[in-house]
Amino acid sequence: MSTGDYVTRGTKVAVVVRVNPLRVQMTVPEQFVSAVGVGQRAMFVVDAYPGREFAGTVKYVAPALQADQRALTIEAVVPNPRGELKPGLFATARIEQPAKTLGIVIPAAAVQTTSGTSRVFIVNGDRVEERIVTTGQAVGDLIEVTKGLKAGERVATANVAQLADGMKVS
């Protein structure tokens, strides 16, 4: 379209975008759906501003999962008074939980994942026992184990690729 052209009803001539506050759309994996709610604080980082964190509040939680992704769409509102955040930026978000929950974390090196199945070896006396586990979030060089381990169990962290169920260790 150029200056002076006639337009008809329904022709798009401009796009209006509100950048303050900015709406951030995110998807949350299915296993974390129960932990997300309106009013929770969300922290964001964007590649355009390395080392800076932006804060927002969850304002909308979709009523259903996206079937193709098995994920829930949520929206957060982030104050953007200086217009630094631009629509279309890719953001990585962290949603704060209302209360801390206990979890089990182990060194990521202790987990072997093959064909989508994660395994660890528990040290039981002088032998190792293979366990299938479900992992959660990674935290540095540690990884959360959500199923398959009990608090206080010792896991093998060295030479795990050479271990087998029932193998004697020193």
PDB file of C-alpha atoms in Angstrom:
ATOM      1  CA  MET A   1       0.000   0.000   0.000  1.00  0.00           C
ATOM      2  CA  SER A   2       1.286   3.493  -0.755  1.00  0.00           C
ATOM      3  CA  THR A   3       0.261   7.067   0.062  1.00  0.00           C
ATOM      4  CA  GLY A   4      -3.013   8.048  -1.551  1.00  0.00           C
ATOM      5  CA  ASP A   5      -4.333   4.528  -2.119  1.00  0.00           C
ATOM      6  CA  TYR A   6      -7.995   3.941  -1.379  1.00  0.00           C
ATOM      7  CA  VAL A   7      -8.780   1.310   1.195  1.00  0.00           C
ATOM      8  CA  THR A   8     -11.836  -0.805   1.674  1.00  0.00           C
ATOM      9  CA  ARG A   9     -13.468  -1.884   4.897  1.00  0.00           C
ATOM     10  CA  GLY A  10     -11.429  -4.600   6.590  1.00  0.00           C
ATOM     11  CA  THR A  11      -8.108  -3.618   5.014  1.00  0.00           C
ATOM     12  CA  LYS A  12      -5.307  -3.656   7.547  1.00  0.00           C
ATOM     13  CA  VAL A  13      -3.523  -0.276   7.485  1.00  0.00           C
ATOM     14  CA  ALA A  14      -1.740  -0.189  10.839  1.00  0.00           C
ATOM     15  CA  VAL A  15      -0.791  -2.359  13.779  1.00  0.00           C
ATOM     16  CA  VAL A  16      -1.077  -0.930  17.283  1.00  0.00           C
ATOM     17  CA  VAL A  17       1.168  -2.499  19.899  1.00  0.00           C
ATOM     18  CA  ARG A  18       1.154  -1.703  23.599  1.00  0.00           C
ATOM     19  CA  VAL A  19       4.662  -2.066  25.018  1.00  0.00           C
ATOM     20  CA  ASN A  20       4.044  -0.844  28.568  1.00  0.00           C
ATOM     21  CA  PRO A  21       3.086  -3.059  30.195  1.00  0.00           C
ATOM     22  CA  LEU A  22       4.239  -5.803  27.836  1.00  0.00           C
ATOM     23  CA  ARG A  23       2.448  -9.156  27.719  1.00  0.00           C
ATOM     24  CA  VAL A  24       4.738 -12.187  27.724  1.00  0.00           C
ATOM     25  CA  GLN A  25       3.274 -15.428  26.425  1.00  0.00           C
ATOM     26  CA  MET A  26       4.814 -18.669  27.698  1.00  0.00           C
ATOM     27  CA  THR A  27       4.197 -22.385  27.574  1.00  0.00           C
ATOM     28  CA  VAL A  28       4.491 -24.514  30.690  1.00  0.00           C
ATOM     29  CA  PRO A  29       5.153 -28.277  30.372  1.00  0.00           C
ATOM     30  CA  GLU A  30       2.286 -30.546  31.411  1.00  0.00           C
ATOM     31  CA  GLN A  31       3.995 -31.812  34.582  1.00  0.00           C
ATOM     32  CA  PHE A  32       4.112 -28.274  36.034  1.00  0.00           C
ATOM     33  CA  VAL A  33       0.507 -27.246  35.261  1.00  0.00           C
ATOM     34  CA  SER A  34      -0.639 -27.638  38.866  1.00  0.00           C
ATOM     35  CA  ALA A  35       2.126 -25.311  40.083  1.00  0.00           C
ATOM     36  CA  VAL A  36       1.104 -22.287  37.972  1.00  0.00           C
ATOM     37  CA  GLY A  37      -1.587 -19.766  38.867  1.00  0.00           C
ATOM     38  CA  VAL A  38      -2.718 -16.202  38.354  1.00  0.00           C
ATOM     39  CA  GLY A  39      -0.857 -13.730  40.558  1.00  0.00           C
ATOM     40  CA  GLN A  40       2.434 -15.612  40.712  1.00  0.00           C
ATOM     41  CA  ARG A  41       5.644 -13.700  40.141  1.00  0.00           C
ATOM     42  CA  ALA A  42       7.565 -14.496  36.947  1.00  0.00           C
ATOM     43  CA  MET A  43      11.175 -13.536  36.251  1.00  0.00           C
ATOM     44  CA  PHE A  44      12.444 -13.141  32.667  1.00  0.00           C
ATOM     45  CA  VAL A  45      15.753 -12.880  30.885  1.00  0.00           C
ATOM     46  CA  VAL A  46      16.193 -11.976  27.220  1.00  0.00           C
ATOM     47  CA  ASP A  47      19.271 -12.338  25.028  1.00  0.00           C
ATOM     48  CA  ALA A  48      19.158  -8.630  24.147  1.00  0.00           C
ATOM     49  CA  TYR A  49      20.049  -7.683  27.758  1.00  0.00           C
ATOM     50  CA  PRO A  50      22.469 -10.319  29.099  1.00  0.00           C
ATOM     51  CA  GLY A  51      22.676 -10.423  32.876  1.00  0.00           C
ATOM     52  CA  ARG A  52      19.462  -8.428  33.402  1.00  0.00           C
ATOM     53  CA  GLU A  53      16.307  -9.871  34.836  1.00  0.00           C
ATOM     54  CA  PHE A  54      12.813  -8.469  34.322  1.00  0.00           C
ATOM     55  CA  ALA A  55       9.910  -9.182  36.672  1.00  0.00           C
ATOM     56  CA  GLY A  56       6.248  -9.670  35.876  1.00  0.00           C
ATOM     57  CA  THR A  57       3.044 -11.210  37.191  1.00  0.00           C
ATOM     58  CA  VAL A  58       1.040 -14.105  35.737  1.00  0.00           C
ATOM     59  CA  LYS A  59      -2.312 -12.642  34.619  1.00  0.00           C
ATOM     60  CA  TYR A  60      -3.802 -15.427  32.481  1.00  0.00           C
ATOM     61  CA  VAL A  61      -3.728 -19.225  32.523  1.00  0.00           C
ATOM     62  CA  ALA A  62      -5.327 -20.992  29.539  1.00  0.00           C
ATOM     63  CA  PRO A  63      -8.183 -23.369  30.362  1.00  0.00           C
ATOM     64  CA  ALA A  64      -6.686 -26.231  28.302  1.00  0.00           C
ATOM     65  CA  LEU A  65      -3.346 -27.632  27.157  1.00  0.00           C
ATOM     66  CA  GLN A  66      -2.101 -27.251  23.602  1.00  0.00           C
ATOM     67  CA  ALA A  67      -2.611 -30.785  22.310  1.00  0.00           C
ATOM     68  CA  ASP A  68       0.340 -30.681  19.903  1.00  0.00           C
ATOM     69  CA  GLN A  69       2.826 -29.686  22.644  1.00  0.00           C
ATOM     70  CA  ARG A  70       1.203 -31.070  25.830  1.00  0.00           C
ATOM     71  CA  ALA A  71       1.843 -27.634  27.303  1.00  0.00           C
ATOM     72  CA  LEU A  72      -0.227 -24.929  28.945  1.00  0.00           C
ATOM     73  CA  THR A  73      -0.204 -21.362  27.639  1.00  0.00           C
ATOM     74  CA  ILE A  74       0.070 -18.606  30.220  1.00  0.00           C
ATOM     75  CA  GLU A  75       0.553 -14.856  29.979  1.00  0.00           C
ATOM     76  CA  ALA A  76       2.391 -12.550  32.307  1.00  0.00           C
ATOM     77  CA  VAL A  77       2.402  -8.757  32.371  1.00  0.00           C
ATOM     78  CA  VAL A  78       5.792  -7.067  32.681  1.00  0.00           C
ATOM     79  CA  PRO A  79       6.264  -3.344  33.361  1.00  0.00           C
ATOM     80  CA  ASN A  80       8.284  -1.840  30.512  1.00  0.00           C
ATOM     81  CA  PRO A  81       8.330   1.941  31.185  1.00  0.00           C
ATOM     82  CA  ARG A  82      11.480   2.632  29.109  1.00  0.00           C
ATOM     83  CA  GLY A  83      10.367   0.413  26.221  1.00  0.00           C
ATOM     84  CA  GLU A  84      13.478  -1.749  26.460  1.00  0.00           C
ATOM     85  CA  LEU A  85      11.583  -4.984  25.893  1.00  0.00           C
ATOM     86  CA  LYS A  86      10.308  -5.300  22.333  1.00  0.00           C
ATOM     87  CA  PRO A  87       7.465  -7.474  21.044  1.00  0.00           C
ATOM     88  CA  GLY A  88       8.870 -10.634  19.475  1.00  0.00           C
ATOM     89  CA  LEU A  89      11.899 -11.027  21.755  1.00  0.00           C
ATOM     90  CA  PHE A  90      12.548 -14.576  22.938  1.00  0.00           C
ATOM     91  CA  ALA A  91      12.427 -14.799  26.743  1.00  0.00           C
ATOM     92  CA  THR A  92      13.395 -17.471  29.228  1.00  0.00           C
ATOM     93  CA  ALA A  93      11.186 -17.367  32.289  1.00  0.00           C
ATOM     94  CA  ARG A  94      11.221 -18.647  35.844  1.00  0.00           C
ATOM     95  CA  ILE A  95       7.953 -18.715  37.764  1.00  0.00           C
ATOM     96  CA  GLU A  96       8.304 -18.429  41.511  1.00  0.00           C
ATOM     97  CA  GLN A  97       6.387 -20.913  43.597  1.00  0.00           C
ATOM     98  CA  PRO A  98       4.400 -19.678  46.613  1.00  0.00           C
ATOM     99  CA  ALA A  99       6.201 -22.061  48.959  1.00  0.00           C
ATOM    100  CA  LYS A 100       9.359 -24.081  48.775  1.00  0.00           C
ATOM    101  CA  THR A 101       8.928 -27.801  48.373  1.00  0.00           C
ATOM    102  CA  LEU A 102      11.417 -30.419  49.347  1.00  0.00           C
ATOM    103  CA  GLY A 103      13.136 -32.200  46.495  1.00  0.00           C
ATOM    104  CA  ILE A 104      15.925 -34.621  45.782  1.00  0.00           C
ATOM    105  CA  VAL A 105      18.842 -33.369  43.733  1.00  0.00           C
ATOM    106  CA  ILE A 106      21.843 -35.393  42.648  1.00  0.00           C
ATOM    107  CA  PRO A 107      24.890 -34.685  40.469  1.00  0.00           C
ATOM    108  CA  ALA A 108      23.819 -34.696  36.815  1.00  0.00           C
ATOM    109  CA  ALA A 109      26.829 -36.945  36.087  1.00  0.00           C
ATOM    110  CA  ALA A 110      25.107 -39.731  38.068  1.00  0.00           C
ATOM    111  CA  VAL A 111      22.237 -39.925  35.568  1.00  0.00           C
ATOM    112  CA  GLN A 112      22.472 -41.899  32.342  1.00  0.00           C
ATOM    113  CA  THR A 113      19.708 -41.302  29.808  1.00  0.00           C
ATOM    114  CA  THR A 114      19.229 -43.755  26.952  1.00  0.00           C
ATOM    115  CA  SER A 115      16.263 -43.682  24.574  1.00  0.00           C
ATOM    116  CA  GLY A 116      14.434 -41.278  26.884  1.00  0.00           C
ATOM    117  CA  THR A 117      14.846 -43.458  29.996  1.00  0.00           C
ATOM    118  CA  SER A 118      16.961 -42.081  32.844  1.00  0.00           C
ATOM    119  CA  ARG A 119      18.841 -44.443  35.161  1.00  0.00           C
ATOM    120  CA  VAL A 120      21.005 -44.099  38.236  1.00  0.00           C
ATOM    121  CA  PHE A 121      22.930 -46.617  40.303  1.00  0.00           C
ATOM    122  CA  ILE A 122      22.251 -46.775  44.042  1.00  0.00           C
ATOM    123  CA  VAL A 123      25.132 -47.882  46.238  1.00  0.00           C
ATOM    124  CA  ASN A 124      23.729 -50.569  48.526  1.00  0.00           C
ATOM    125  CA  GLY A 125      26.486 -51.987  50.731  1.00  0.00           C
ATOM    126  CA  ASP A 126      29.232 -53.193  48.391  1.00  0.00           C
ATOM    127  CA  ARG A 127      26.965 -53.538  45.324  1.00  0.00           C
ATOM    128  CA  VAL A 128      25.104 -51.166  43.008  1.00  0.00           C
ATOM    129  CA  GLU A 129      21.435 -51.379  42.132  1.00  0.00           C
ATOM    130  CA  GLU A 130      20.129 -49.875  38.898  1.00  0.00           C
ATOM    131  CA  ARG A 131      17.065 -47.619  39.245  1.00  0.00           C
ATOM    132  CA  ILE A 132      14.898 -45.988  36.622  1.00  0.00           C
ATOM    133  CA  VAL A 133      14.190 -42.401  37.650  1.00  0.00           C
ATOM    134  CA  THR A 134      12.193 -39.435  36.436  1.00  0.00           C
ATOM    135  CA  THR A 135      14.162 -36.213  36.329  1.00  0.00           C
ATOM    136  CA  GLY A 136      12.959 -32.652  36.718  1.00  0.00           C
ATOM    137  CA  GLN A 137      14.802 -29.373  36.423  1.00  0.00           C
ATOM    138  CA  ALA A 138      18.547 -28.991  36.163  1.00  0.00           C
ATOM    139  CA  VAL A 139      20.171 -26.622  38.661  1.00  0.00           C
ATOM    140  CA  GLY A 140      23.759 -26.008  37.625  1.00  0.00           C
ATOM    141  CA  ASP A 141      25.567 -29.368  37.676  1.00  0.00           C
ATOM    142  CA  LEU A 142      22.768 -30.921  39.747  1.00  0.00           C
ATOM    143  CA  ILE A 143      19.490 -32.404  38.531  1.00  0.00           C
ATOM    144  CA  GLU A 144      16.209 -32.883  40.362  1.00  0.00           C
ATOM    145  CA  VAL A 145      14.868 -36.441  40.664  1.00  0.00           C
ATOM    146  CA  THR A 146      11.080 -36.448  40.944  1.00  0.00           C
ATOM    147  CA  LYS A 147      10.508 -40.239  41.023  1.00  0.00           C
ATOM    148  CA  GLY A 148      12.586 -43.309  41.718  1.00  0.00           C
ATOM    149  CA  LEU A 149      14.809 -42.169  44.608  1.00  0.00           C
ATOM    150  CA  LYS A 150      14.330 -41.659  48.315  1.00  0.00           C
ATOM    151  CA  ALA A 151      16.041 -38.974  50.362  1.00  0.00           C
ATOM    152  CA  GLY A 152      19.333 -40.214  51.796  1.00  0.00           C
ATOM    153  CA  GLU A 153      20.010 -42.923  49.205  1.00  0.00           C
ATOM    154  CA  ARG A 154      23.578 -42.869  47.908  1.00  0.00           C
ATOM    155  CA  VAL A 155      24.076 -42.704  44.153  1.00  0.00           C
ATOM    156  CA  ALA A 156      27.175 -43.656  42.207  1.00  0.00           C
ATOM    157  CA  THR A 157      28.745 -40.623  40.524  1.00  0.00           C
ATOM    158  CA  ALA A 158      31.995 -42.005  39.097  1.00  0.00           C
ATOM    159  CA  ASN A 159      32.386 -44.441  36.175  1.00  0.00           C
ATOM    160  CA  VAL A 160      28.612 -44.836  35.889  1.00  0.00           C
ATOM    161  CA  ALA A 161      28.877 -45.880  32.224  1.00  0.00           C
ATOM    162  CA  GLN A 162      30.814 -48.997  33.295  1.00  0.00           C
ATOM    163  CA  LEU A 163      28.379 -50.053  36.045  1.00  0.00           C
ATOM    164  CA  ALA A 164      25.751 -52.792  35.782  1.00  0.00           C
ATOM    165  CA  ASP A 165      22.964 -53.886  38.130  1.00  0.00           C
ATOM    166  CA  GLY A 166      24.336 -55.988  41.004  1.00  0.00           C
ATOM    167  CA  MET A 167      27.973 -55.171  40.272  1.00  0.00           C
ATOM    168  CA  LYS A 168      30.318 -55.151  43.268  1.00  0.00           C
ATOM    169  CA  VAL A 169      31.948 -51.797  44.078  1.00  0.00           C
ATOM    170  CA  SER A 170      34.557 -50.769  46.584  1.00  0.00           C
TER     171      SER A 170
END
